[in-house]
Short mmCIF file of C-alpha atoms in Angstrom, two decimals:
data_model
loop_
_atom_site.label_atom_id
_atom_site.label_comp_id
_atom_site.label_asym_id
_atom_site.label_seq_id
_atom_site.Cartn_x
_atom_site.Cartn_y
_atom_site.Cartn_z
CA UNK A 21 165.57 161.97 104.20
CA UNK A 22 165.54 165.19 102.65
CA UNK A 23 163.64 168.11 103.74
CA UNK A 24 162.63 171.00 101.80
CA UNK A 25 165.65 173.19 102.88
CA UNK A 26 168.13 170.89 101.37
CA UNK A 27 166.03 172.17 98.14
CA UNK A 28 165.67 174.71 98.67
CA UNK A 29 169.24 175.48 99.01
CA UNK A 30 170.10 173.33 95.52
CA UNK A 31 167.62 175.33 93.51
CA UNK A 32 169.36 178.60 94.73
CA UNK A 33 172.10 177.57 94.20
CA UNK A 34 171.47 176.69 90.57
CA UNK A 35 170.33 179.68 89.47
CA UNK A 36 173.67 182.21 91.36
CA UNK A 37 175.33 179.27 89.04
CA UNK A 38 173.43 180.46 85.66
CA UNK A 39 172.91 184.39 86.89
CA UNK A 40 176.92 184.44 87.44
CA UNK A 41 177.14 182.31 83.85
CA UNK A 42 174.71 184.82 82.41
CA UNK A 43 176.69 187.69 83.49
CA UNK A 44 180.28 186.43 81.91
CA UNK A 45 178.80 185.28 79.24
CA UNK A 46 179.66 181.85 79.01
CA UNK A 47 177.49 179.49 77.20
CA UNK A 48 176.09 176.55 79.16
CA UNK A 49 178.08 173.98 78.71
CA UNK A 50 181.23 176.39 79.95
CA UNK A 51 183.17 173.86 81.89
CA UNK A 52 184.25 176.04 84.88
CA UNK A 53 179.74 176.26 84.94
CA UNK A 54 179.76 172.81 85.53
CA UNK A 55 182.86 172.18 88.12
CA UNK A 56 180.06 174.68 89.57
CA UNK A 57 176.85 172.74 89.71
CA UNK A 58 178.87 169.31 90.71
CA UNK A 59 180.87 171.82 93.70
CA UNK A 60 177.34 172.70 94.39
CA UNK A 61 175.56 169.26 94.41
CA UNK A 62 178.93 167.69 96.92
CA UNK A 63 178.49 170.73 99.13
CA UNK A 64 174.81 170.33 100.61
CA UNK A 65 175.20 166.30 100.25
CA UNK A 66 177.73 167.19 102.21
CA UNK A 67 175.97 169.08 104.71
CA UNK A 68 172.91 167.33 104.85
CA UNK A 69 174.67 164.18 105.63
CA UNK A 70 176.83 166.37 108.77
CA UNK A 71 172.62 167.01 109.48
CA UNK A 72 172.21 163.12 109.09
CA UNK A 73 174.77 162.23 111.45
CA UNK A 74 174.04 165.02 114.03
CA UNK A 75 170.17 164.45 114.05
CA UNK A 76 169.53 162.26 117.18
CA UNK A 77 167.79 159.21 117.09
CA UNK A 78 164.18 158.52 117.57
CA UNK A 79 165.04 155.79 118.16
CA UNK A 80 166.53 156.30 121.76
CA UNK A 81 163.52 157.66 122.49
CA UNK A 82 162.16 155.83 126.09
CA UNK A 83 157.69 156.65 126.01
CA UNK A 84 154.74 155.57 127.96
CA UNK A 85 151.23 157.30 128.74
CA UNK A 86 149.66 158.88 131.73
CA UNK A 87 145.70 160.77 131.11
CA UNK A 88 142.61 158.87 130.64
CA UNK A 89 141.28 155.00 130.48
CA UNK A 90 137.42 155.28 130.61
CA UNK A 91 135.52 157.91 129.36
CA UNK A 92 131.27 158.67 129.49
CA UNK A 93 129.91 159.02 125.07
CA UNK A 94 130.79 162.77 124.48
CA UNK A 95 132.69 163.80 126.38
CA UNK A 96 136.81 164.75 126.39
CA UNK A 97 139.25 163.70 127.83
CA UNK A 98 143.01 164.24 127.69
CA UNK A 99 145.79 161.49 126.98
CA UNK A 100 149.62 163.04 127.50
CA UNK A 101 152.72 160.94 125.97
CA UNK A 102 156.23 161.65 127.42
CA UNK A 103 158.68 161.24 125.57
CA UNK A 104 162.24 160.98 127.16
CA UNK A 105 164.90 161.93 125.40
CA UNK A 106 167.88 159.00 126.23
CA UNK A 107 170.80 160.45 123.59
CA UNK A 108 173.77 162.24 124.19
CA UNK A 109 171.67 165.27 121.86
CA UNK A 110 168.57 167.82 121.57
CA UNK A 111 166.01 166.30 119.68
CA UNK A 112 163.68 168.62 117.40
CA UNK A 113 161.48 168.20 115.12
CA UNK A 114 157.86 166.42 114.66
CA UNK A 115 155.92 163.89 116.82
CA UNK A 116 152.42 161.79 115.79
CA UNK A 117 150.28 160.81 118.23
CA UNK A 118 148.06 159.06 116.18
CA UNK A 119 144.33 157.00 117.38
CA UNK A 120 142.15 155.32 115.93
CA UNK A 121 139.72 158.88 113.79
CA UNK A 122 136.75 158.39 116.27
CA UNK A 123 138.75 158.63 119.20
CA UNK A 124 138.57 162.44 118.03
CA UNK A 125 142.06 162.97 118.17
CA UNK A 126 143.08 166.79 118.02
CA UNK A 127 145.75 167.16 117.75
CA UNK A 128 147.92 165.16 116.16
CA UNK A 129 151.13 166.74 114.74
CA UNK A 130 153.34 168.40 117.53
CA UNK A 131 156.49 170.46 118.22
CA UNK A 132 158.87 169.08 120.04
CA UNK A 133 162.37 170.10 121.30
CA UNK A 134 164.20 167.92 124.39
CA UNK A 135 167.41 167.38 125.97
CA UNK A 136 170.35 165.00 125.83
CA UNK A 137 168.07 163.28 129.05
CA UNK A 138 164.78 165.33 129.88
CA UNK A 139 161.54 164.34 129.35
CA UNK A 140 158.78 166.02 126.97
CA UNK A 141 155.01 165.32 127.54
CA UNK A 142 152.10 166.07 124.52
CA UNK A 143 148.96 166.11 124.61
CA UNK A 144 146.42 165.39 122.73
CA UNK A 145 142.64 165.56 123.52
CA UNK A 146 139.98 162.64 122.30
CA UNK A 147 136.45 163.10 122.31
CA UNK A 148 135.89 159.80 121.15
CA UNK A 149 132.73 159.62 119.00
CA UNK A 150 131.68 155.56 119.50
CA UNK A 151 131.91 153.93 122.51
CA UNK A 152 133.51 150.70 123.05
CA UNK A 153 137.69 150.62 122.96
CA UNK A 154 139.54 153.10 121.07
CA UNK A 155 142.78 152.78 120.97
CA UNK A 156 146.53 154.32 119.74
CA UNK A 157 147.89 153.13 116.54
CA UNK A 158 151.03 154.51 116.11
CA UNK A 159 153.40 157.11 117.27
CA UNK A 160 155.59 158.10 114.83
CA UNK A 161 158.82 160.26 116.24
CA UNK A 162 160.12 163.82 113.11
CA UNK A 163 163.79 163.81 114.25
CA UNK A 164 165.17 166.90 112.57
CA UNK A 165 169.71 168.27 112.38
CA UNK A 166 170.63 170.82 113.61
CA UNK A 167 170.96 172.98 110.52
CA UNK A 168 167.21 171.54 108.84
CA UNK A 169 168.34 169.65 105.65
CA UNK A 170 167.74 166.61 106.66
CA UNK A 171 165.41 164.87 109.45
CA UNK A 172 165.81 160.65 110.51
CA UNK A 173 162.37 159.37 110.77
CA UNK A 174 160.88 156.77 113.64
CA UNK A 175 156.80 154.86 112.81
CA UNK A 176 156.71 152.35 115.77
CA UNK A 177 152.70 150.51 116.28
CA UNK A 178 151.33 150.87 120.18
CA UNK A 179 152.81 147.90 122.37
CA UNK A 180 156.33 148.10 120.78
CA UNK A 181 159.45 150.73 123.07
CA UNK A 182 158.80 154.02 122.02
CA UNK A 183 154.79 153.47 121.70
CA UNK A 184 153.58 152.43 124.71
CA UNK A 185 150.06 150.14 123.89
CA UNK A 186 146.82 152.44 125.68
CA UNK A 187 143.18 152.07 124.70
CA UNK A 188 140.26 154.36 126.30
CA UNK A 189 136.89 152.97 126.91
CA UNK A 190 134.20 155.08 125.87
CA UNK A 191 130.82 153.53 128.01
CA UNK A 192 128.12 153.84 126.13
CA UNK A 193 125.42 157.19 126.55
CA UNK A 194 123.67 157.81 128.96
CA UNK A 195 120.47 160.39 127.91
CA UNK A 196 118.36 158.73 130.97
CA UNK A 197 120.45 159.56 134.19
CA UNK A 198 118.80 162.68 133.53
CA UNK A 199 115.49 160.77 134.79
CA UNK A 200 116.96 159.24 137.87
CA UNK A 201 116.02 161.47 140.41
CA UNK A 202 112.58 161.48 139.46
CA UNK A 203 112.11 157.94 139.19
CA UNK A 204 114.24 157.39 143.16
CA UNK A 205 111.60 159.82 144.12
CA UNK A 206 108.36 157.64 143.52
CA UNK A 207 109.95 154.51 144.56
CA UNK A 208 110.40 155.94 148.13
CA UNK A 209 107.43 157.81 147.67
CA UNK A 210 106.22 153.62 146.48
CA UNK A 211 108.25 152.58 150.22
CA UNK A 212 105.87 155.14 151.52
CA UNK A 213 102.35 153.90 150.99
CA UNK A 214 103.11 150.49 151.19
CA UNK A 215 104.22 150.05 154.71
CA UNK A 216 100.43 153.35 155.03
CA UNK A 217 98.62 150.29 152.97
CA UNK A 218 100.35 147.19 155.45
CA UNK A 219 100.29 144.00 154.86
CA UNK A 220 99.20 143.03 150.85
CA UNK A 221 101.03 141.34 148.03
CA UNK A 222 104.72 141.91 146.87
CA UNK A 223 105.69 143.53 150.64
CA UNK A 224 107.03 141.66 153.35
CA UNK A 225 107.66 141.87 157.03
CA UNK A 226 109.82 145.49 157.96
CA UNK A 227 110.41 146.59 161.50
CA UNK A 228 108.04 146.49 164.95
CA UNK A 229 107.07 150.23 166.21
CA UNK A 230 104.68 151.53 168.90
CA UNK A 231 100.57 151.98 168.36
CA UNK A 232 99.32 154.89 167.10
CA UNK A 233 95.08 155.33 167.12
CA UNK A 234 94.34 155.06 164.07
CA UNK A 235 96.20 151.77 163.02
CA UNK A 236 94.60 148.72 162.02
CA UNK A 237 94.28 146.64 164.76
CA UNK A 238 94.55 143.89 162.51
CA UNK A 239 99.11 145.03 162.68
CA UNK A 240 99.20 144.49 166.19
CA UNK A 241 102.13 142.11 167.08
CA UNK A 242 99.81 140.66 170.09
CA UNK A 243 103.84 138.16 170.91
CA UNK A 244 105.97 142.11 170.71
CA UNK A 245 103.16 143.43 172.91
CA UNK A 246 103.67 140.97 175.75
CA UNK A 247 107.07 141.33 175.74
CA UNK A 248 106.73 144.60 175.81
CA UNK A 249 104.18 145.36 178.15
CA UNK A 250 103.15 147.58 175.19
CA UNK A 251 101.62 147.23 172.40
CA UNK A 252 103.13 147.96 169.08
CA UNK A 253 102.30 146.45 165.66
CA UNK A 254 103.73 145.42 162.50
CA UNK A 255 104.55 147.05 159.61
CA UNK A 256 105.29 146.04 156.07
CA UNK A 257 107.69 147.19 152.88
CA UNK A 258 108.01 145.83 149.18
CA UNK A 259 109.65 142.44 149.24
CA UNK A 260 112.91 142.82 148.44
CA UNK A 261 115.86 141.28 146.91
CA UNK A 262 113.59 140.32 143.97
CA UNK A 263 115.51 139.30 140.80
CA UNK A 264 116.10 141.61 137.79
CA UNK A 265 118.26 139.45 134.21
CA UNK A 266 118.36 141.99 130.74
CA UNK A 267 118.39 140.47 128.84
CA UNK A 268 120.14 142.45 125.70
CA UNK A 269 119.65 140.99 121.94
CA UNK A 270 123.22 141.62 119.92
CA UNK A 271 121.72 140.37 117.38
CA UNK A 272 120.76 142.09 113.39
CA UNK A 273 117.90 143.65 114.68
CA UNK A 274 120.14 145.59 117.30
CA UNK A 275 121.87 147.19 114.42
CA UNK A 276 118.99 149.27 113.01
CA UNK A 277 119.42 152.73 113.19
CA UNK A 278 116.71 154.76 115.11
CA UNK A 279 118.09 158.84 115.32
CA UNK A 280 121.81 159.06 115.49
CA UNK A 281 122.71 155.72 117.09
CA UNK A 282 121.76 151.87 116.72
CA UNK A 283 119.43 150.01 118.48
CA UNK A 284 121.56 148.60 120.81
CA UNK A 285 122.65 151.65 121.70
CA UNK A 286 119.11 152.75 123.16
CA UNK A 287 118.67 148.96 125.24
CA UNK A 288 121.68 150.15 126.86
CA UNK A 289 120.50 153.89 127.69
CA UNK A 290 116.94 152.25 129.58
CA UNK A 291 118.70 148.43 130.82
CA UNK A 292 121.48 151.09 132.87
CA UNK A 293 118.28 153.42 134.01
CA UNK A 294 115.86 150.24 135.17
CA UNK A 295 119.46 148.57 136.43
CA UNK A 296 120.47 152.33 138.55
CA UNK A 297 116.59 152.24 140.38
CA UNK A 298 116.16 148.40 141.33
CA UNK A 299 119.46 148.08 142.75
CA UNK A 300 118.19 151.21 144.87
CA UNK A 301 115.05 149.00 145.41
CA UNK A 302 117.01 146.11 146.75
CA UNK A 303 116.84 143.54 143.95
CA UNK A 304 119.74 141.82 142.67
CA UNK A 305 119.93 142.92 138.35
CA UNK A 306 121.93 140.33 136.25
CA UNK A 307 122.75 141.24 132.80
CA UNK A 308 122.92 138.99 129.15
CA UNK A 309 123.63 139.94 126.10
CA UNK A 310 123.26 136.89 123.52
CA UNK A 311 122.83 136.44 119.56
CA UNK A 312 124.22 132.43 118.10
CA UNK A 313 126.39 133.42 121.69
CA UNK A 314 126.53 134.44 124.92
CA UNK A 315 127.91 137.54 124.72
CA UNK A 316 129.01 139.27 127.47
CA UNK A 317 127.71 138.03 131.64
CA UNK A 318 127.01 140.65 134.27
CA UNK A 319 125.94 138.61 137.90
CA UNK A 320 126.16 138.61 141.53
CA UNK A 321 126.82 142.18 141.62
CA UNK A 322 127.39 143.93 144.54
CA UNK A 323 124.73 147.51 144.18
CA UNK A 324 127.43 149.18 144.62
CA UNK A 325 129.40 148.52 141.94
CA UNK A 326 125.96 147.03 139.65
CA UNK A 327 127.07 150.40 138.10
CA UNK A 328 130.33 150.53 136.43
CA UNK A 329 130.33 146.33 135.68
CA UNK A 330 127.33 147.48 134.17
CA UNK A 331 128.91 149.79 131.82
CA UNK A 332 131.94 148.42 131.25
CA UNK A 333 130.75 145.00 130.23
CA UNK A 334 128.18 146.87 127.44
CA UNK A 335 131.01 149.86 125.90
CA UNK A 336 132.61 146.81 123.22
CA UNK A 337 129.64 145.02 122.66
CA UNK A 338 128.61 145.80 119.09
CA UNK A 339 125.97 144.42 117.28
CA UNK A 340 126.42 141.41 115.17
CA UNK A 341 124.28 140.72 110.99
CA UNK A 342 122.69 137.40 112.86
CA UNK A 343 119.56 135.95 113.38
CA UNK A 344 119.30 135.84 117.00
CA UNK A 345 118.41 132.11 118.79
CA UNK A 346 115.73 132.75 121.14
CA UNK A 347 116.64 128.83 122.71
CA UNK A 348 120.38 129.89 123.29
CA UNK A 349 118.78 133.22 125.38
CA UNK A 350 116.29 130.91 126.80
CA UNK A 351 118.08 128.44 127.46
CA UNK A 352 120.42 130.80 128.81
CA UNK A 353 118.00 132.93 131.41
CA UNK A 354 116.37 129.14 132.93
CA UNK A 355 119.67 128.27 133.64
CA UNK A 356 121.22 130.94 135.55
CA UNK A 357 117.72 131.49 137.06
CA UNK A 358 116.23 129.05 139.75
CA UNK A 359 114.22 131.23 140.84
CA UNK A 360 111.36 133.36 140.09
CA UNK A 361 112.63 136.71 137.78
CA UNK A 362 111.79 138.99 136.05
CA UNK A 363 112.97 139.11 132.44
CA UNK A 364 113.62 141.62 130.44
CA UNK A 365 114.09 141.12 126.72
CA UNK A 366 115.08 144.57 125.15
CA UNK A 367 115.15 143.99 121.38
CA UNK A 368 112.61 144.52 118.01
CA UNK A 369 108.63 144.41 117.58
CA UNK A 370 109.81 142.09 114.40
CA UNK A 371 107.34 139.06 112.64
CA UNK A 372 110.08 136.80 111.42
CA UNK A 373 112.48 137.25 114.21
CA UNK A 374 109.95 136.95 117.79
CA UNK A 375 107.60 135.14 115.56
CA UNK A 376 109.91 132.19 114.17
CA UNK A 377 112.82 132.04 117.39
CA UNK A 378 110.67 133.26 120.25
CA UNK A 379 107.18 132.44 120.66
CA UNK A 380 108.31 128.71 120.15
CA UNK A 381 109.75 129.16 123.17
CA UNK A 382 107.65 131.59 125.39
CA UNK A 383 106.09 128.60 127.30
CA UNK A 384 108.48 127.86 128.93
CA UNK A 385 110.51 131.24 129.98
CA UNK A 386 107.36 132.00 131.37
CA UNK A 387 106.22 129.22 132.27
CA UNK A 388 109.22 130.24 135.52
CA UNK A 389 109.17 133.44 135.73
CA UNK A 390 107.73 137.05 134.84
CA UNK A 391 108.76 138.40 130.47
CA UNK A 392 108.57 141.68 129.45
CA UNK A 393 109.24 142.70 126.11
CA UNK A 394 111.33 146.12 125.51
CA UNK A 395 111.20 147.76 122.24
CA UNK A 396 111.79 151.10 120.67
CA UNK A 397 110.48 152.22 117.70
CA UNK A 398 111.50 154.78 115.51
CA UNK A 399 109.39 157.52 115.45
CA UNK A 400 110.04 157.74 111.99
CA UNK A 401 108.17 155.29 111.26
CA UNK A 402 104.93 156.25 112.79
CA UNK A 403 105.28 160.13 110.51
CA UNK A 404 106.22 158.49 107.23
CA UNK A 405 102.16 155.89 108.20
CA UNK A 406 100.14 159.74 107.54
CA UNK A 407 98.98 161.08 103.87
CA UNK A 408 99.70 164.37 103.04
CA UNK A 409 97.22 166.53 100.79
CA UNK A 410 99.51 166.49 98.55
CA UNK A 411 101.24 163.33 98.53
CA UNK A 412 103.88 162.23 96.32
CA UNK A 413 102.82 158.88 94.65
CA UNK A 414 105.87 158.37 95.77
CA UNK A 415 105.20 159.23 100.07
CA UNK A 416 101.46 157.45 99.47
CA UNK A 417 104.22 154.09 99.00
CA UNK A 418 106.65 154.47 101.79
CA UNK A 419 103.58 156.16 104.08
CA UNK A 420 102.25 151.94 103.08
CA UNK A 421 105.25 149.96 103.37
CA UNK A 422 105.28 152.35 107.46
CA UNK A 423 101.31 151.39 107.89
CA UNK A 424 102.26 147.70 107.18
CA UNK A 425 104.67 147.47 109.46
CA UNK A 426 103.20 149.37 112.46
CA UNK A 427 100.48 146.27 111.35
CA UNK A 428 102.84 143.85 112.10
CA UNK A 429 104.24 145.04 115.63
CA UNK A 430 101.28 145.39 117.35
CA UNK A 431 100.48 141.69 115.48
CA UNK A 432 103.92 140.52 117.35
CA UNK A 433 102.38 142.48 120.58
CA UNK A 434 99.02 140.87 120.98
CA UNK A 435 100.09 138.03 120.42
CA UNK A 436 102.86 138.02 122.97
CA UNK A 437 100.40 139.53 125.05
CA UNK A 438 98.58 135.93 124.90
CA UNK A 439 101.02 134.60 126.78
CA UNK A 440 100.98 136.78 128.98
CA UNK A 441 103.66 138.28 128.78
CA UNK A 442 103.87 141.65 129.55
CA UNK A 443 104.92 144.83 126.36
CA UNK A 444 106.51 147.67 126.62
CA UNK A 445 106.66 149.60 122.81
CA UNK A 446 108.02 153.10 122.98
CA UNK A 447 109.94 155.33 120.82
CA UNK A 448 114.15 156.43 121.46
CA UNK A 449 112.56 159.57 123.73
CA UNK A 450 110.74 157.88 126.13
CA UNK A 451 112.30 154.27 126.36
CA UNK A 452 113.64 154.31 128.85
CA UNK A 453 110.87 156.41 130.95
CA UNK A 454 107.97 154.10 130.26
CA UNK A 455 110.16 150.96 130.71
CA UNK A 456 111.79 152.25 134.38
CA UNK A 457 108.13 153.42 135.22
CA UNK A 458 106.48 150.21 134.07
CA UNK A 459 108.65 147.97 136.39
CA UNK A 460 107.04 150.45 139.06
CA UNK A 461 104.67 149.65 137.98
CA UNK A 462 104.51 146.35 138.95
CA UNK A 463 106.91 146.12 142.10
CA UNK A 464 103.58 148.52 143.48
CA UNK A 465 100.62 145.70 142.47
CA UNK A 466 103.35 143.00 143.81
CA UNK A 467 103.85 141.59 140.62
CA UNK A 468 107.35 140.67 139.83
#
């Protein structure tokens, strides 16, 4: 294909011929003008052909990639496209490294000059705006001839010889990570208070130590004292190896926007904080993502790799615009968890979804496990429920609708509590913290 230089050369030549004709005084129909114009076109065409033949073939490029393969949402990474020139000509031109729009790729165009047999890398900076897998889509290479009159161009999709496949996995945003030191500190205080308090509900035997003045004589282990010829007492710690199951509702209610992100993302953030604290408490954490089918599952994972497995599994999850099958949720939990567990269901307090779906299967689920329904609500709804003195009729109508939604949410929460279900309902900025505090309170009182 021709470049702007060929068009400029042809146009400039035409202007020169026209000016020469005007100076000589010949008319536009003069034969020598047409001959000159024809020679100009042939000369430019011949130069373009020679230029095209001497341009390096972009099809002889070999490509590979290196760089970041995973990022947290909000972070910036870099991926380098390595281009090896396997032709015997210098390749001069431009390369377009195209990604999906949500990958936030900049810059997309790169000027390159690659000597024969050499490899050149072009780096693209990625700032993703959505979690999940953000793939490279296409690489376009334009090789310009030595005169800049013609160019060869090749465009290939990902996963072929020119464009190696590359997917950047973007992990969900973990806002509540900043709260982790505080929650772990509370957990350590909880361990210490239980040891001081002694045996009770929610505790298990820890170790033997020497008796000191002030210890409860009922904690003396007489058999151990006889073996050691010294008085020893038993110490206790909070029960460990409890089971925690986080169930993410990925149905239609999870697609609702809470602030700048879907409700599902807020649930993921809270689940990550809760799982991190539970793992440090030596409890076992499992994950299920369900709507009309099981979308993801994490089970029997070592606590050292738990966070990585969770974020890797959560990253590609997207809300599905279907009604969640809570019968399937209950069946999966009962099938997978034979022993009593703490089940945290991340969903919305919506009468239509929970009243018709969850409440019918709630008795069999609550009879086997301890159940928490964790719901995040939009603080904008609470703000809309208040009417100002200067409110317009539309504001009054919106406030009435908001108050009705709040009342229905309260009725659903009350119905769940009547079945023995714990309910955590909080705005997005407090949701993760309140849920983790509730877990620590249950652990402190031995109700897991």
